[in-house]
mmCIF file with all atom_site columns, C-alpha atoms in Angstrom:
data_model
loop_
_atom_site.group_PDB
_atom_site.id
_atom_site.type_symbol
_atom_site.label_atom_id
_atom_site.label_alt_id
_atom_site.label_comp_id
_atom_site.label_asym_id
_atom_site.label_entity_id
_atom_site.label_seq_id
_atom_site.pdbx_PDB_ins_code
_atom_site.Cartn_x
_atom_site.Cartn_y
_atom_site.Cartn_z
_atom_site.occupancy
_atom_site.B_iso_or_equiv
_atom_site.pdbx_formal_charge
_atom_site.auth_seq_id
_atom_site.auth_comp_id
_atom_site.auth_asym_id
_atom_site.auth_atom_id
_atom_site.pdbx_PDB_model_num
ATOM 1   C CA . UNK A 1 1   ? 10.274  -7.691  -1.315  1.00 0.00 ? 27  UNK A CA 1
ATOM 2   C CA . UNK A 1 2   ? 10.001  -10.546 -3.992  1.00 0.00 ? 28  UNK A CA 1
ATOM 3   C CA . UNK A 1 3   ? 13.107  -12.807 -4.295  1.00 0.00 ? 29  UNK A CA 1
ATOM 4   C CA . UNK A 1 4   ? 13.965  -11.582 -7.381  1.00 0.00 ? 30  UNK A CA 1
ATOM 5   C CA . UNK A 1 5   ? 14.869  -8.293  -6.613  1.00 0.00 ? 31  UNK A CA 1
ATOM 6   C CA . UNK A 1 6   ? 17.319  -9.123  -3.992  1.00 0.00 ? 32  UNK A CA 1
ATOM 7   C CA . UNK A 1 7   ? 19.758  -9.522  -7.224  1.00 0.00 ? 33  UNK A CA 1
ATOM 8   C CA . UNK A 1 8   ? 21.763  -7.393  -8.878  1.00 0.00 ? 34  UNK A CA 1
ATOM 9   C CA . UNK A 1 9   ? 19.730  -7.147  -12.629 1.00 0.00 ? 35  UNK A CA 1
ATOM 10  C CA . UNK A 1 10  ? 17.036  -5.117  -14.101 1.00 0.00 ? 36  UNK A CA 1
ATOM 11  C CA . UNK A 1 11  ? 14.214  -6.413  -12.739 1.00 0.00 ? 37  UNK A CA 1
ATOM 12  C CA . UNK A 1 12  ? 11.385  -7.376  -15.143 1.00 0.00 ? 38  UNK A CA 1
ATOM 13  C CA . UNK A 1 13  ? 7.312   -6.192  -15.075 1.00 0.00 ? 39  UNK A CA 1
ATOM 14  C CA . UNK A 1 14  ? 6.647   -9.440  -13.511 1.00 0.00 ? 40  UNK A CA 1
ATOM 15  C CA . UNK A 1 15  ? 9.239   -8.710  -10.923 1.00 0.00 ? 41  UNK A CA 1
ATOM 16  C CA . UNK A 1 16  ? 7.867   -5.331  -10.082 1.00 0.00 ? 42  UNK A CA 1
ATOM 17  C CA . UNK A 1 17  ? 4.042   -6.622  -10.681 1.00 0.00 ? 43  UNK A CA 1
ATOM 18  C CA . UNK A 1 18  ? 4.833   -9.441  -8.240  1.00 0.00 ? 44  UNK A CA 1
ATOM 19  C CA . UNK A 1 19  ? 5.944   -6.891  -5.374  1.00 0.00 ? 45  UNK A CA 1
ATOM 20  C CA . UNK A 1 20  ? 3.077   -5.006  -5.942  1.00 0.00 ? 46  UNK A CA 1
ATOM 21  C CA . UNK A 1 21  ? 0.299   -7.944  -5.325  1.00 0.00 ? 47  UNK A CA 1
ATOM 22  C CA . UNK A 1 22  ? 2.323   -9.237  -2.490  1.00 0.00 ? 48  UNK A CA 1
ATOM 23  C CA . UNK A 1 23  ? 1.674   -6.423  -0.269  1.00 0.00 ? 49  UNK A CA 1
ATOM 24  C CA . UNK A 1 24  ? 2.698   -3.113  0.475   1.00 0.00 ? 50  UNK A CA 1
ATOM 25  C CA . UNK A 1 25  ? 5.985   -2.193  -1.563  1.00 0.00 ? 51  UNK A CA 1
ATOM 26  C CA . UNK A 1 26  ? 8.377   -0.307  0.860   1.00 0.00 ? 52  UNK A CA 1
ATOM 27  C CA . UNK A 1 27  ? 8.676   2.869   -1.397  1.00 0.00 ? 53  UNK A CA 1
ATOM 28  C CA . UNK A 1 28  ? 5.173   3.326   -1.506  1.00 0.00 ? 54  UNK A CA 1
ATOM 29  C CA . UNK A 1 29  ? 4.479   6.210   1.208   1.00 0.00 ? 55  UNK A CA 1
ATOM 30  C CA . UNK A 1 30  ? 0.464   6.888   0.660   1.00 0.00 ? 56  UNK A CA 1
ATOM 31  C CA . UNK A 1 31  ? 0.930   9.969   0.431   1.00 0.00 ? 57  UNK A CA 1
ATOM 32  C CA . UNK A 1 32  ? 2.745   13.214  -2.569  1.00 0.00 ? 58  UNK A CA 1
ATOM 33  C CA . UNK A 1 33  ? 6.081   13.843  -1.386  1.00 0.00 ? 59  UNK A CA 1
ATOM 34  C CA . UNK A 1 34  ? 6.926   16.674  0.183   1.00 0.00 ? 60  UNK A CA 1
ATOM 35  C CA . UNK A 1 35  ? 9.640   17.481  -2.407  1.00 0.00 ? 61  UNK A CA 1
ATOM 36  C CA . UNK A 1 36  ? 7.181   17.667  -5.029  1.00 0.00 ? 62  UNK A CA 1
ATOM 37  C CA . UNK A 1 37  ? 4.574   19.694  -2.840  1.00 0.00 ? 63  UNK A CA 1
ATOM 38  C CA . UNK A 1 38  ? 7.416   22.297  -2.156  1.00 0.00 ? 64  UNK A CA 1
ATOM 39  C CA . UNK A 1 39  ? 8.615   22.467  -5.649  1.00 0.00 ? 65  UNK A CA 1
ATOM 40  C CA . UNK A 1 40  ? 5.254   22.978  -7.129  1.00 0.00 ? 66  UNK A CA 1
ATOM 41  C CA . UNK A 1 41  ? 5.226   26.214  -4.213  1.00 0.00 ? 67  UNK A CA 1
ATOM 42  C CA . UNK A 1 42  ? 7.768   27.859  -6.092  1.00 0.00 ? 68  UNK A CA 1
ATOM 43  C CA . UNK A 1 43  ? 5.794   27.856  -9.539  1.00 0.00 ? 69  UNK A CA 1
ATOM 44  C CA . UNK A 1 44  ? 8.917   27.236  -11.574 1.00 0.00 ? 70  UNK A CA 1
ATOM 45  C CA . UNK A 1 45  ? 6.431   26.262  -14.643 1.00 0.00 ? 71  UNK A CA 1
ATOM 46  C CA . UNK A 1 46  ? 5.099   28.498  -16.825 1.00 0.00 ? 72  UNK A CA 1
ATOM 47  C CA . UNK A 1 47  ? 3.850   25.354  -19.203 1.00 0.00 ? 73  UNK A CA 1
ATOM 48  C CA . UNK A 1 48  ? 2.017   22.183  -17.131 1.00 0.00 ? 74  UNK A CA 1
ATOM 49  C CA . UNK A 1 49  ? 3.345   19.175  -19.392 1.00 0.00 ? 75  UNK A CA 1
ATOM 50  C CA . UNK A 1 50  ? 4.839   16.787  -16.912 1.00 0.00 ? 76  UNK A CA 1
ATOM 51  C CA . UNK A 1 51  ? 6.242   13.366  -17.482 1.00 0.00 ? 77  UNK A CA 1
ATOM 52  C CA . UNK A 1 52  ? 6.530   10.702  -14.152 1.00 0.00 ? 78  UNK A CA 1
ATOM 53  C CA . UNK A 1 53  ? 9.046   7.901   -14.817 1.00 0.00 ? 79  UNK A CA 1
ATOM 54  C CA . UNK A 1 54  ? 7.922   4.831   -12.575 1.00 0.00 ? 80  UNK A CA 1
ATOM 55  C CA . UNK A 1 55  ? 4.722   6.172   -10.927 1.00 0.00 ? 81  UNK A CA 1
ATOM 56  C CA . UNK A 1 56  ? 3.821   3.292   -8.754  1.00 0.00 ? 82  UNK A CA 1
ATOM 57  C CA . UNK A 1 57  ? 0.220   4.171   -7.404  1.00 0.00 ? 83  UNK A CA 1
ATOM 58  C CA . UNK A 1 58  ? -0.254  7.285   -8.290  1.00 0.00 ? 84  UNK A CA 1
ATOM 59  C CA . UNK A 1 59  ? 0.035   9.548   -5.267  1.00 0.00 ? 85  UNK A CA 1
ATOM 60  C CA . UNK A 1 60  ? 2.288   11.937  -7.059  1.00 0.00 ? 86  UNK A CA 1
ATOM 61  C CA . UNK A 1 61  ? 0.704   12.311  -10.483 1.00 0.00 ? 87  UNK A CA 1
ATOM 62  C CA . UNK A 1 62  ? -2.676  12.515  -9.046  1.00 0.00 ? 88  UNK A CA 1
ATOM 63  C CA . UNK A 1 63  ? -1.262  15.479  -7.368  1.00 0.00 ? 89  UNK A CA 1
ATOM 64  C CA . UNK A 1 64  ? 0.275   16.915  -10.415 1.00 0.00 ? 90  UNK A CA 1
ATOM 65  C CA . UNK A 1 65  ? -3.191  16.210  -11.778 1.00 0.00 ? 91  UNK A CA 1
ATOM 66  C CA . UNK A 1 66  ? -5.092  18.045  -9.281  1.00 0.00 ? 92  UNK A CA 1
ATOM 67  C CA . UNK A 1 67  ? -3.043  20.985  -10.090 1.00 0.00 ? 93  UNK A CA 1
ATOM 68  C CA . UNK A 1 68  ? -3.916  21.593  -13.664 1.00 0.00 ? 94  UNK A CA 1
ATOM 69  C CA . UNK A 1 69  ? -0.749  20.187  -15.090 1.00 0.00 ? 95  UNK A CA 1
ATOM 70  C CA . UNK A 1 70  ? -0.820  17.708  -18.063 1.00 0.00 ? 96  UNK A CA 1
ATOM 71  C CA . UNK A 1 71  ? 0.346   14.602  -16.598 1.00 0.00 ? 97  UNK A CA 1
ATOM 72  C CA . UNK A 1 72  ? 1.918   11.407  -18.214 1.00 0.00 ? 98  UNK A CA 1
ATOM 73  C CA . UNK A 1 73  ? 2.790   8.802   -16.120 1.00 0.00 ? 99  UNK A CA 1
ATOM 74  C CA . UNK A 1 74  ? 4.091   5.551   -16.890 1.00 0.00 ? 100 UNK A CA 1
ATOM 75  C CA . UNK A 1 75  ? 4.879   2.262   -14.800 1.00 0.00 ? 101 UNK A CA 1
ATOM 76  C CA . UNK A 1 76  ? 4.980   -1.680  -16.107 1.00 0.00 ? 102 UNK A CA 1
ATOM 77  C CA . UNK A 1 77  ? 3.394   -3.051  -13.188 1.00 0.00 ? 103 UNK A CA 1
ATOM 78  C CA . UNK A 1 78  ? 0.025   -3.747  -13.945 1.00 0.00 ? 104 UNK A CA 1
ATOM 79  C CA . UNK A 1 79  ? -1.307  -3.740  -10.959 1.00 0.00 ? 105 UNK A CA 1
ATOM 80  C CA . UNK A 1 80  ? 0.131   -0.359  -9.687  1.00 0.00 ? 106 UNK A CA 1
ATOM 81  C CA . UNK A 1 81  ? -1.247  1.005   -12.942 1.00 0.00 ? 107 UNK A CA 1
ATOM 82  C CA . UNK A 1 82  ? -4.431  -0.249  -11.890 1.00 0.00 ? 108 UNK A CA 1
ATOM 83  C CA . UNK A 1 83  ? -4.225  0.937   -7.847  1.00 0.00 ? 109 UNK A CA 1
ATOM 84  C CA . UNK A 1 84  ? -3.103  4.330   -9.506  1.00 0.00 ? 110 UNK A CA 1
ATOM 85  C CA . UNK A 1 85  ? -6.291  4.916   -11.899 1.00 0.00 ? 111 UNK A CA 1
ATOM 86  C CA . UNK A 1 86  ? -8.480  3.993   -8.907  1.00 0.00 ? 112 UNK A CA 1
ATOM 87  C CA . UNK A 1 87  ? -6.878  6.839   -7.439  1.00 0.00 ? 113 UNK A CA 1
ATOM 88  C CA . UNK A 1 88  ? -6.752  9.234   -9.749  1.00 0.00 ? 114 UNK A CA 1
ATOM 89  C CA . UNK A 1 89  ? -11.171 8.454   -9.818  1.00 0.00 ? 115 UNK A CA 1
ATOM 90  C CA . UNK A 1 90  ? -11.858 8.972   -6.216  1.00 0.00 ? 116 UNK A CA 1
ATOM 91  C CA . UNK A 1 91  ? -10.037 11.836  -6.380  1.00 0.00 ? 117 UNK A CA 1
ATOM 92  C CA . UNK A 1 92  ? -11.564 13.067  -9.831  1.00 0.00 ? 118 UNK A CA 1
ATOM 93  C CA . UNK A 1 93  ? -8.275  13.763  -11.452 1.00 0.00 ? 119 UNK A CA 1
ATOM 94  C CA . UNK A 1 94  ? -7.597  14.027  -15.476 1.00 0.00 ? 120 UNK A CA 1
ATOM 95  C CA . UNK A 1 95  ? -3.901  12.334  -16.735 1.00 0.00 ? 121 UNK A CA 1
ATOM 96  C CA . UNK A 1 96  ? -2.333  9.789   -18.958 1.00 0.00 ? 122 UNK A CA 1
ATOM 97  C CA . UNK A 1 97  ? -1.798  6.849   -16.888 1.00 0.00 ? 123 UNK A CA 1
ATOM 98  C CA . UNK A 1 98  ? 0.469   4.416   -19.153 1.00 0.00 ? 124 UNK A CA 1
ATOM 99  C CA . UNK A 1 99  ? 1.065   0.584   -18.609 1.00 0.00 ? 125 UNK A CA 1
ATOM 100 C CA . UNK A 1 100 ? 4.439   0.206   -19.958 1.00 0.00 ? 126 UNK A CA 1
ATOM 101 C CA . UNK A 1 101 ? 8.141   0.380   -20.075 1.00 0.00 ? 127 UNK A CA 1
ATOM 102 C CA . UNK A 1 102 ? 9.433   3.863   -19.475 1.00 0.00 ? 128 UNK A CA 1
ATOM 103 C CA . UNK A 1 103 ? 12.087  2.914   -22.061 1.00 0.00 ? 129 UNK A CA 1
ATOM 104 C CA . UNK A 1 104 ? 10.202  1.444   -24.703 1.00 0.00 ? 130 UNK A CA 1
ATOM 105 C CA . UNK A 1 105 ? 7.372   3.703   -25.055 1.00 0.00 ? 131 UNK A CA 1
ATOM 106 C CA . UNK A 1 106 ? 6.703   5.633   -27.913 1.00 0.00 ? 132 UNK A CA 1
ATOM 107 C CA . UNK A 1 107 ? 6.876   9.647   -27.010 1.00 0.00 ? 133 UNK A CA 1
ATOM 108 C CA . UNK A 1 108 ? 6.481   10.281  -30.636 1.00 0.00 ? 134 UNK A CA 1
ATOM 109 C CA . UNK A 1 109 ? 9.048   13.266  -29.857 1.00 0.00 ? 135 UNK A CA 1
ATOM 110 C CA . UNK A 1 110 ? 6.927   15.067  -27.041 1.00 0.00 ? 136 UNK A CA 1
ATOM 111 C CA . UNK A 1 111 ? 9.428   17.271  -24.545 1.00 0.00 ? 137 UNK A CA 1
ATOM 112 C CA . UNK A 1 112 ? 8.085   17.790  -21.469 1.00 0.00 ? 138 UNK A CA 1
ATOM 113 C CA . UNK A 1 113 ? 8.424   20.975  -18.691 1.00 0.00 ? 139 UNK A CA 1
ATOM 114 C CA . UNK A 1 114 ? 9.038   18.800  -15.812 1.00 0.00 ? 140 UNK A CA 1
ATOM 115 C CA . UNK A 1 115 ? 10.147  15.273  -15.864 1.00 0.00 ? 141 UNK A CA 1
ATOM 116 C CA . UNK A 1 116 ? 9.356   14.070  -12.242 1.00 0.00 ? 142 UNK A CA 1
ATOM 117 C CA . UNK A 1 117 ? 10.530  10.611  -10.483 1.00 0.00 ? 143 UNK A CA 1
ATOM 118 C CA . UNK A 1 118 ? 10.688  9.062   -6.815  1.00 0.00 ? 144 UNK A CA 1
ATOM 119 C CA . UNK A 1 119 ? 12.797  6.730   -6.571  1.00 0.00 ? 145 UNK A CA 1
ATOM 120 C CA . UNK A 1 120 ? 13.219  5.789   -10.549 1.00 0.00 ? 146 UNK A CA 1
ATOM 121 C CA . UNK A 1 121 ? 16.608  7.387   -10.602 1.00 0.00 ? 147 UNK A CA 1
ATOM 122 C CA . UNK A 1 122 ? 17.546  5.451   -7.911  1.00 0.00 ? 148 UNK A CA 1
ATOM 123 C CA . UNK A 1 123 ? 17.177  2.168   -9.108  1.00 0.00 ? 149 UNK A CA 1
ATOM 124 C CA . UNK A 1 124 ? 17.634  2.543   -12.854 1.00 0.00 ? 150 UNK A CA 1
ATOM 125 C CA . UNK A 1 125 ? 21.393  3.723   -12.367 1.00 0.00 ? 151 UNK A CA 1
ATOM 126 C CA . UNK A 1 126 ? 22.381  0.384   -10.864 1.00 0.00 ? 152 UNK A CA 1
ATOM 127 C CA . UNK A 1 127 ? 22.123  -1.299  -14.645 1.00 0.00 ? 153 UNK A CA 1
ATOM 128 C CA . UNK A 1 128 ? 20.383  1.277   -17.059 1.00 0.00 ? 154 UNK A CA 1
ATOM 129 C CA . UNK A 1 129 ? 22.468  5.029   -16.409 1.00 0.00 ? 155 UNK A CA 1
ATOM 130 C CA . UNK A 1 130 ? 23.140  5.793   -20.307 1.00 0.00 ? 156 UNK A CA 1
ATOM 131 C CA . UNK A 1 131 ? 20.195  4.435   -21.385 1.00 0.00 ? 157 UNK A CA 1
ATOM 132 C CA . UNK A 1 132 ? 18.243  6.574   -18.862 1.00 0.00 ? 158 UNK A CA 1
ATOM 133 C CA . UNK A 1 133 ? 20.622  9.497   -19.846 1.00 0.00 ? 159 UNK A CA 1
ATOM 134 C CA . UNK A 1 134 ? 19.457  8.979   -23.424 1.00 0.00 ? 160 UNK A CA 1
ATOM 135 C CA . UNK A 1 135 ? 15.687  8.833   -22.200 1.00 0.00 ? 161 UNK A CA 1
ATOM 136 C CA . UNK A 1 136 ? 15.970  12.226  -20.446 1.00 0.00 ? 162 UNK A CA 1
ATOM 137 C CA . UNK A 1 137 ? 17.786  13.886  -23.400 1.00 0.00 ? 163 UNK A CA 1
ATOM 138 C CA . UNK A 1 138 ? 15.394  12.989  -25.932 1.00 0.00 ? 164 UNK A CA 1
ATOM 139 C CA . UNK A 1 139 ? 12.196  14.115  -23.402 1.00 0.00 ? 165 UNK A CA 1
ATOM 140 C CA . UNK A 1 140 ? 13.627  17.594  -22.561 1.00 0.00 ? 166 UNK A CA 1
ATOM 141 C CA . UNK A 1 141 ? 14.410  20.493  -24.153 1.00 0.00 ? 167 UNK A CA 1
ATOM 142 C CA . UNK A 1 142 ? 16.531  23.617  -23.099 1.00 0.00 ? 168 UNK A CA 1
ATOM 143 C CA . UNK A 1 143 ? 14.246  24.743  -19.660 1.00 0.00 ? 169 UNK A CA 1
ATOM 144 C CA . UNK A 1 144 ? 13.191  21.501  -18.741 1.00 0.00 ? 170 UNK A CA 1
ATOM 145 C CA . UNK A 1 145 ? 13.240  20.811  -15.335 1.00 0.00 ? 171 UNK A CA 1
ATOM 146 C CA . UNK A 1 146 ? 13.856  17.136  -13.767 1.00 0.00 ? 172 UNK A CA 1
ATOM 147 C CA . UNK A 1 147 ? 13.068  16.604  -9.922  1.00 0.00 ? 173 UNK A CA 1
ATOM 148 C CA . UNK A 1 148 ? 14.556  13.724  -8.670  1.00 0.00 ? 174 UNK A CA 1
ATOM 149 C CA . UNK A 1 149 ? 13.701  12.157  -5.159  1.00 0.00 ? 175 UNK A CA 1
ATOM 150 C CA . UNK A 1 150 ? 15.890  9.268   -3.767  1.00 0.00 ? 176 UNK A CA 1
ATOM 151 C CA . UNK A 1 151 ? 15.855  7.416   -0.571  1.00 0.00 ? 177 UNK A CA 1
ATOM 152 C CA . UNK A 1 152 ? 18.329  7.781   2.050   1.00 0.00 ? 178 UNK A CA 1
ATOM 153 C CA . UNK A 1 153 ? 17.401  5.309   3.945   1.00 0.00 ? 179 UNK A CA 1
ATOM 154 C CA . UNK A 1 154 ? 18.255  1.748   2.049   1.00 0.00 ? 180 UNK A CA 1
ATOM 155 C CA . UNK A 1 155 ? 17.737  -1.311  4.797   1.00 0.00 ? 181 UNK A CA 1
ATOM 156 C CA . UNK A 1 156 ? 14.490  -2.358  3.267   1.00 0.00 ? 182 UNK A CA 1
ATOM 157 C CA . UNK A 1 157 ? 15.569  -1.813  -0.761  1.00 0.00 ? 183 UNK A CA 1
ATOM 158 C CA . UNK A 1 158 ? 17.785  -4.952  -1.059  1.00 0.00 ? 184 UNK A CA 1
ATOM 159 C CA . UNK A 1 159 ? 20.511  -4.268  -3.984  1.00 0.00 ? 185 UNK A CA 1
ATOM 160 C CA . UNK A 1 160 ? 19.607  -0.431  -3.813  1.00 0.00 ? 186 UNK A CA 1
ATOM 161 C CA . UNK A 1 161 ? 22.553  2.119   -2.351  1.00 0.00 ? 187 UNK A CA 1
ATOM 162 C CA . UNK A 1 162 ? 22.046  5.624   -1.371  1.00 0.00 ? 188 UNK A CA 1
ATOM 163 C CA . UNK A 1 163 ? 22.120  8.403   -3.731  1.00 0.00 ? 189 UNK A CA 1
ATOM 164 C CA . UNK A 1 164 ? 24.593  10.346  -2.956  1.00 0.00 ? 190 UNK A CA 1
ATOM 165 C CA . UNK A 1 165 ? 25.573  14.187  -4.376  1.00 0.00 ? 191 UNK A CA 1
ATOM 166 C CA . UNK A 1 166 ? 28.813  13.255  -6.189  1.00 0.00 ? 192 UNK A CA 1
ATOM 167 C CA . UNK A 1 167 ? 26.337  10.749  -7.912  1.00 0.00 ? 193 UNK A CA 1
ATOM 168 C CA . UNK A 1 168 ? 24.078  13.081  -9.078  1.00 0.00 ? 194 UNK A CA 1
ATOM 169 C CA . UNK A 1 169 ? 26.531  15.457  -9.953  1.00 0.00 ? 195 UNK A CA 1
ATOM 170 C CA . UNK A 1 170 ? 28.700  12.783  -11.929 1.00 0.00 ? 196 UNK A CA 1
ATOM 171 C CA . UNK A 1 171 ? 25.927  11.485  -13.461 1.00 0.00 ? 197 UNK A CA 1
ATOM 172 C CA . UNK A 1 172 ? 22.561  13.663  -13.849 1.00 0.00 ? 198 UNK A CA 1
ATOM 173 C CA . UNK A 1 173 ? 25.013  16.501  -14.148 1.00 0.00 ? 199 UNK A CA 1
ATOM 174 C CA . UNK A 1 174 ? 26.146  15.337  -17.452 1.00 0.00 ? 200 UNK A CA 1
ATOM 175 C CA . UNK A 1 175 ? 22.313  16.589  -19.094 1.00 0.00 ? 201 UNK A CA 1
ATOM 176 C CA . UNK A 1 176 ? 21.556  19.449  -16.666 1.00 0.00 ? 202 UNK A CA 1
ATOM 177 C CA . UNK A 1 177 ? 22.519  21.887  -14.093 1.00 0.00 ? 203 UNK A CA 1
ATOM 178 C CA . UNK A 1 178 ? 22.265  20.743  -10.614 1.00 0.00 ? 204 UNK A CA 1
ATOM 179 C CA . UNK A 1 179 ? 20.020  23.893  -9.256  1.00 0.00 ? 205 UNK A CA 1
ATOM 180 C CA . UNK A 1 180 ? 19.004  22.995  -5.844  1.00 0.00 ? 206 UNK A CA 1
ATOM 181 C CA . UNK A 1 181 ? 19.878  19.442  -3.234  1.00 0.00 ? 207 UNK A CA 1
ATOM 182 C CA . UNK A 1 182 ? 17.729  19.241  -0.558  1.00 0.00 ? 208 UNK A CA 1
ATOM 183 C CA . UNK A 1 183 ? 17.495  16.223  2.257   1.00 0.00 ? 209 UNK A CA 1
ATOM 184 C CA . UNK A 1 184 ? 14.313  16.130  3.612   1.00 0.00 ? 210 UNK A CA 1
ATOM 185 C CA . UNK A 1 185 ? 12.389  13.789  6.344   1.00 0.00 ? 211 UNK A CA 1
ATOM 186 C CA . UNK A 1 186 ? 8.968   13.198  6.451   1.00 0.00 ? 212 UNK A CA 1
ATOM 187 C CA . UNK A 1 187 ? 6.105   10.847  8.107   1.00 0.00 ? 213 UNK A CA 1
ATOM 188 C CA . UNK A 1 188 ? 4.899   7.907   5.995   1.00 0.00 ? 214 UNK A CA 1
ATOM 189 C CA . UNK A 1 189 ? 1.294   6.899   7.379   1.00 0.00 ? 215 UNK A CA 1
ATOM 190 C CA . UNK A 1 190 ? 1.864   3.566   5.168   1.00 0.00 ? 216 UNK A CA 1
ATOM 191 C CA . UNK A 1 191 ? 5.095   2.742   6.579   1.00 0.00 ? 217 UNK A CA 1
ATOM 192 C CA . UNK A 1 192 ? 4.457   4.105   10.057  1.00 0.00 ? 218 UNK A CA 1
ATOM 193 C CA . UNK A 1 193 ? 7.506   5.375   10.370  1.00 0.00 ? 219 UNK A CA 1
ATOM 194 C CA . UNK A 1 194 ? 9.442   8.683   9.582   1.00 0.00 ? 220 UNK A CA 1
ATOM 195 C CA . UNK A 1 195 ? 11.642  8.778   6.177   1.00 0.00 ? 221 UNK A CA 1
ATOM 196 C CA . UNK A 1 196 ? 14.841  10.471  5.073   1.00 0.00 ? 222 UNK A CA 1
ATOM 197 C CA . UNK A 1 197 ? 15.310  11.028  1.306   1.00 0.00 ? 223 UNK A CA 1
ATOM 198 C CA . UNK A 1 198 ? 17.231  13.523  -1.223  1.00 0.00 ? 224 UNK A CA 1
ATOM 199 C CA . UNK A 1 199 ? 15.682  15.700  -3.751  1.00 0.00 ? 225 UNK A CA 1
ATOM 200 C CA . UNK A 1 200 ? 17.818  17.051  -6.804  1.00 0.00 ? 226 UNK A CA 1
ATOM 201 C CA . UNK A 1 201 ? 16.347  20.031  -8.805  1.00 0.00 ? 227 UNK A CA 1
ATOM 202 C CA . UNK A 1 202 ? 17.970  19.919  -11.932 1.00 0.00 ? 228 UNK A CA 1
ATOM 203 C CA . UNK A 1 203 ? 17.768  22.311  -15.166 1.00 0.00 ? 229 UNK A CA 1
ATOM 204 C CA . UNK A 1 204 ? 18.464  21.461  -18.749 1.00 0.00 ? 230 UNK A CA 1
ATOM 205 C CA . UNK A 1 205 ? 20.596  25.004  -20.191 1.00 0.00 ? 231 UNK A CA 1
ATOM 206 C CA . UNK A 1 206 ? 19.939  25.959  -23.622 1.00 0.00 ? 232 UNK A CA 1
ATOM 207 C CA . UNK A 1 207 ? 23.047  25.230  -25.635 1.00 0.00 ? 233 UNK A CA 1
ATOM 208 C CA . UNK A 1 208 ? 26.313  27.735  -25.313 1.00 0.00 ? 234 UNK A CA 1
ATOM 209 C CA . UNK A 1 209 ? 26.674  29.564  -28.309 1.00 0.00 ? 235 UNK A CA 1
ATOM 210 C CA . UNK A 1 210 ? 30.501  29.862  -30.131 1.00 0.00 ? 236 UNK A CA 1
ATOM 211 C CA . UNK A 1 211 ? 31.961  33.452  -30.517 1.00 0.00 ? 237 UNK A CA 1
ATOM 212 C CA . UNK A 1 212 ? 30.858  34.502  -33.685 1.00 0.00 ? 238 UNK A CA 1
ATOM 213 C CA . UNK A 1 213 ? 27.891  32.599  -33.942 1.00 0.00 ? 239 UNK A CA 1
#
C-alpha cells in the first residue's frame, strides 16, 4: 500500500489512484461479496435505485447491475473507475459509474433504496464520521436500507481498525436501525487466501409521530 496511506489523514484521489496503479489493492477480492449476494436473496427491495459509496472496480455494482437495479456508483480513483467500466462491458451491464468524490458530488436530492459500501464505512470513520452521517441522511429516506461490509481482518490496511458492533451501533445507529450483524468468511481468488469481514443491515424508520399528531 502507497506510503501515504500508512498515516493517519484522509487520503486524497491521488493517494487512492496511486494504490490502484501500483498493483493489486488488498481490499480488492475479484469477486461480489457474499454479503451482498445473500442480501439481494432476501429481496428486501421493492424499488432497484442503489447508490455504492467507494466502488473500487466494480465487482459489486456490476452485480447490482446484472440484477436489474439502477446503480450509481462513485469512486475518485481514476483508474478503478476505469478497471470498473471495463467490467461492467465484458459483462454487458447498464449503471452510472461516477469519477468523483462521494462527498462532493452533486445528488441533486436523489434518495436511494439501498445505499451499499465495502469497506467505505470502514475507512471514512477514522476522519470523516459526521460528514458521512450527513451524506447518508441526505441520500435516504424513511425505508432506505444501508448494507455495510467491513473487514475483520486489518494486518494489511495500515491505519485501518476493525469494525466492531458497539461501533456501528454508536455510530451508524444514530441514522438507522441496526436490523441484522452478520460475520462472514469467504475465499478471495485475488488474494489467495480466505477472508473474515462484518456485514451490518441497517434500516432508516420513518419518523415517530407525537400523541396528538
Amino acid at each position: 500500500m502507497a506510503a501515504s496511506l500508512r498515516k493517519f489523514r484522509a487520503p486524497s484521489a491521488a493517494d487512492w489512484d496511486t494504490v490502484y496503479r501500483e498493483g493489486l489493492p488488498p481490499w480488492e477480492m475479484g469477486i461480489p461479496s457474499p454479503a451482498l449476494e445473500e442480501f439481494l436473496k432476501r429481496e428486501l427491495l421493492r424499488k432497484p435505485s442503489v447508490l455504492e459509496l467507494g466502488c473500487g472496480t466494480g465487482a459489486d455494482a456490476v452485480l447490482l447491475a446484472q440484477k436489474k437495479f439502477d446503480v450509481t456508483a462513485i469512486d475518485f480513483a481514476p483508474t478503478a473507475i476505469e478497471r470498473a467500466r471495463t467490467r461492467a462491458q465484458r459483462a454487458g451491464a447498464r449503471l452510472c459509474l461516477v469519477l468523483e468524490d462521494v462527498f462532493l458530488y452533486n445528488y441533486k436530492g436523489a434518495t436511494f433504496d439501498l445505499v451499499y459500501d465495502c469497506g467505505f464505512y470502514q475507512y471514512v470513520r477514522l476522519w470523516e464520521l459526521s460528514r458521512l452521517l450527513d451524506l447518508l441522511w441526505r441520500v435516504t429516506k424513511p425505508g432506505s436500507y444501508y448494507l455495510s461490509v467491513s473487514y475483520c481482518g486489518t494486518e494489511e490496511f495500515p491505519g485501518l481498525t476493525s469494525v466492531t458492533e458497539d461501533n456501528i451501533r454508536w455510530e451508524l445507529g444514530r441514522l438507522f436501525e441496526l436490523r441484522e450483524l452478520v460475520t462472514f468468511r469467504f475465499y478471495s481468488p485475488l488474494q489467495r487466501k480466505e477472508i473474515e469481514g462484518i456485514s451490518a443491515l441497517l434500516y432508516r424508520p420513518a419518523p415517530q409521530r407525537r400523541n396528538g399528531e
